[in-house]
C-alpha positions in Angstrom: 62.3 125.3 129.7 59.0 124.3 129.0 56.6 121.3 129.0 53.2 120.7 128.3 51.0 121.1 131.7 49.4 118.5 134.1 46.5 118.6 135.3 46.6 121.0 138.5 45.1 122.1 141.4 41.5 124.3 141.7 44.1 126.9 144.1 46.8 127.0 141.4 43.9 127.5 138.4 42.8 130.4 140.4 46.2 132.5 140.0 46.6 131.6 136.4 44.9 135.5 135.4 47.1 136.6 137.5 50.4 135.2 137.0 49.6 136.1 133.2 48.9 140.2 134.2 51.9 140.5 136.1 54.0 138.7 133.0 52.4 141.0 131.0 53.6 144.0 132.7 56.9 143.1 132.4 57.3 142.0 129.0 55.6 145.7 128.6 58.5 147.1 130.8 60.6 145.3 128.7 62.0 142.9 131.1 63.8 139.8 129.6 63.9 137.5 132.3 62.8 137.2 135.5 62.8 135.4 139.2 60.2 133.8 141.1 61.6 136.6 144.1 60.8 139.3 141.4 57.3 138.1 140.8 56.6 136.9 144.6 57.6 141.0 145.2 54.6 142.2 142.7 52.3 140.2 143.1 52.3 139.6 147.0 52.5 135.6 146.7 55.5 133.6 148.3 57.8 132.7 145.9 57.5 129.0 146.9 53.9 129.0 145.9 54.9 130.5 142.7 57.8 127.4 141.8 55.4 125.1 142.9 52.8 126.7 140.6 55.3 126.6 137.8 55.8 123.0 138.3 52.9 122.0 138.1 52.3 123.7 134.6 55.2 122.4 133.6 56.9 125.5 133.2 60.5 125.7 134.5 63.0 127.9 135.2 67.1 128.2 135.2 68.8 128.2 138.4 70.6 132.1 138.7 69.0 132.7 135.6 65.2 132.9 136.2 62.5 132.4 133.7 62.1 133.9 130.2 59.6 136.5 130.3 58.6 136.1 126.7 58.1 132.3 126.9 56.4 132.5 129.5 54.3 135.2 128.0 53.5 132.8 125.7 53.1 129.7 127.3 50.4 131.5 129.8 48.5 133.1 126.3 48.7 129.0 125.4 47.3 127.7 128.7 44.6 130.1 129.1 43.4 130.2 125.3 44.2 134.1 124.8 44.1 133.8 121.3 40.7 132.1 121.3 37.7 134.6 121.7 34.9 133.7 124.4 31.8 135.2 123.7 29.9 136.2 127.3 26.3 137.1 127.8 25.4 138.5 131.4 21.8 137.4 132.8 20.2 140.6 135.2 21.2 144.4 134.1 20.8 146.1 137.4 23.3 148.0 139.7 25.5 145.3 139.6 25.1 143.6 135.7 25.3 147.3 134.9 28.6 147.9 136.2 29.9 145.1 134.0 28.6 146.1 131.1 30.1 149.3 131.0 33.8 147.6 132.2 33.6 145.0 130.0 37.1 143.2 130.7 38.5 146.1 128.5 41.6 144.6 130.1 41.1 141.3 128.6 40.9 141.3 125.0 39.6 137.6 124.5 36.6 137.5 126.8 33.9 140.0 126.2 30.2 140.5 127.1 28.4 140.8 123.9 25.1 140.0 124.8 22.6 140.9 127.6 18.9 140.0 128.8 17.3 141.8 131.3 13.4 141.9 132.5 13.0 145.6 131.8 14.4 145.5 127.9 11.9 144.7 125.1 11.3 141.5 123.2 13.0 143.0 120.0 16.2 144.0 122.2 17.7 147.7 122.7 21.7 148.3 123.2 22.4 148.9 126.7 26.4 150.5 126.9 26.9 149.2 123.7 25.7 145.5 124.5 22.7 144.0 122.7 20.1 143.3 125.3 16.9 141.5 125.6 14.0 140.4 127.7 14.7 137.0 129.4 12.0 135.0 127.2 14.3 135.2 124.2 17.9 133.5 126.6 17.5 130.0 124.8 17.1 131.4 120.8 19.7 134.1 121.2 22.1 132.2 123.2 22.2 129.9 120.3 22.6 133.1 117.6 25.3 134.6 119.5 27.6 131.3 120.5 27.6 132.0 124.1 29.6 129.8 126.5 30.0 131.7 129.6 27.0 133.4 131.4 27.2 135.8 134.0 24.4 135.7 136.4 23.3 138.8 138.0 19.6 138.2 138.6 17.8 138.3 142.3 18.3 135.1 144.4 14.4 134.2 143.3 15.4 133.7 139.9 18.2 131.9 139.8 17.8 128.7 139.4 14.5 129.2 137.0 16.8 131.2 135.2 19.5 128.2 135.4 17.5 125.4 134.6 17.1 127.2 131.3 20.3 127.7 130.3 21.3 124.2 131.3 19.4 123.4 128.1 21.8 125.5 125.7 25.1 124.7 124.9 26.8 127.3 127.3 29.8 125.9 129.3 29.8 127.4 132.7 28.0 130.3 134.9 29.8 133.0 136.7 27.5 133.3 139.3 26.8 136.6 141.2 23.6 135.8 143.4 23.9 134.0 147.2 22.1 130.9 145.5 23.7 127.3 144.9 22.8 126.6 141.7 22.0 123.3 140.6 23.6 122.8 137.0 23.8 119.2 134.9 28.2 117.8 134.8 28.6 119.6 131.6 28.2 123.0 133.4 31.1 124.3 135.6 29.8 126.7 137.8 32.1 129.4 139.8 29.5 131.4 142.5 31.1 134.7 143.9 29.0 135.7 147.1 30.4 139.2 148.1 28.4 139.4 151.1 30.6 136.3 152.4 33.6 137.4 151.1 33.2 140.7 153.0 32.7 138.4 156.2 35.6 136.2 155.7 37.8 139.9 155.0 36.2 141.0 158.2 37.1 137.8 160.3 40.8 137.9 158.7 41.0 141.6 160.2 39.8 140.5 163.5 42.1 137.5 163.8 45.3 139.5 163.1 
């Protein structure tokens, strides 16, 4: 059974994606139902953190019967918004804002990168892996052309909060951010920084502690 969702915690957000991959493998193997166990066993998360996680969306199961794996299919496509298209435009085209260019969450067929600026391309754009891309000057005008809401941010650490400050006057609604810098960004703005430099320390410290 199913209910409309509460608000929930930043740690239960986070496995949303997730919970909604492994769903989707199943209903793809044709699997009717299944058990928090089932999904605690592929996805490597206890099953209590999964009930809990269910709870909290409002999403509940039957006792010695599981949870429907279409509903939930569905109710996860609801929550995250898989049927509405989020247009993405990544900021810095190098080894790093290359590489997702050319993967392109070809896994995710709602959220795509359709729009690049890099300091290298030309004022009147060129198509870099298939992605329109132009020089930095032009992030406000075609921001605005291409209804961008997310922004990737893969530009050096000197740049990115010039590079921030701009965007904080467009309409965009949060920044996946790539460089060691804590952006500064106006309430409107949610902001989600990915440092892999510390998240290869913390892996490292984990190892060492075990």
């Amino acid at each position: 059974m199913l209910h409309e969702p509460t608000k929930i915690p930043q740690a239960t957000t986070k496995r949303l994606p997730l919970y909604y991959r492994f769903i989707q493998n199943f209903a793809n193997a044709g699997q009717k139902r299944i058990s928090s166990q089932e999904l605690s066993e592929a996805m490597k998360i206890d099953s209590a953190t999964i009930r809990r996680d269910f709870s909290y969306l409002g999403a509940f199961g039957k006792k010695g019967y599981g949870y429907d794996v279409q509903g939930l299919l569905e109710f996860f496509r609801k929550t995250l918004d898989q049927d509405e298209a989020t247009n993405v435009a990544l900021i810095g085209v190098g080894h790093l804002g290359s590489a997702f260019l050319k993967y392109n969450f070809q896994r995710n067929h709602n959220t795509k990168i359709v729009l690049a600026f890099d300091t290298n391309s030309p004022l009147e754009g060129e198509r870099i892996s298939g992605i329109d891309t132009y020089h930095p000057d032009r992030i406000e005008e075609k921001i605005a052309e291409y209804g961008i809401e997310v922004v990737i941010l893969t530009v050096p650490s000197r740049s990115a909060q010039e590079v921030t400050d701009r965007l904080a006057k467009t309409d965009i609604k949060g920044i996946l951010n790539f460089t060691p810098v804590r952006i500064a960004v106006p309430e409107h703005i949610r902001v989600q920084t990915i440092d892999l430099s510390v998240e290869l320390q913390t892996l490292i410290y984990q190892i060492k502690q075990q």
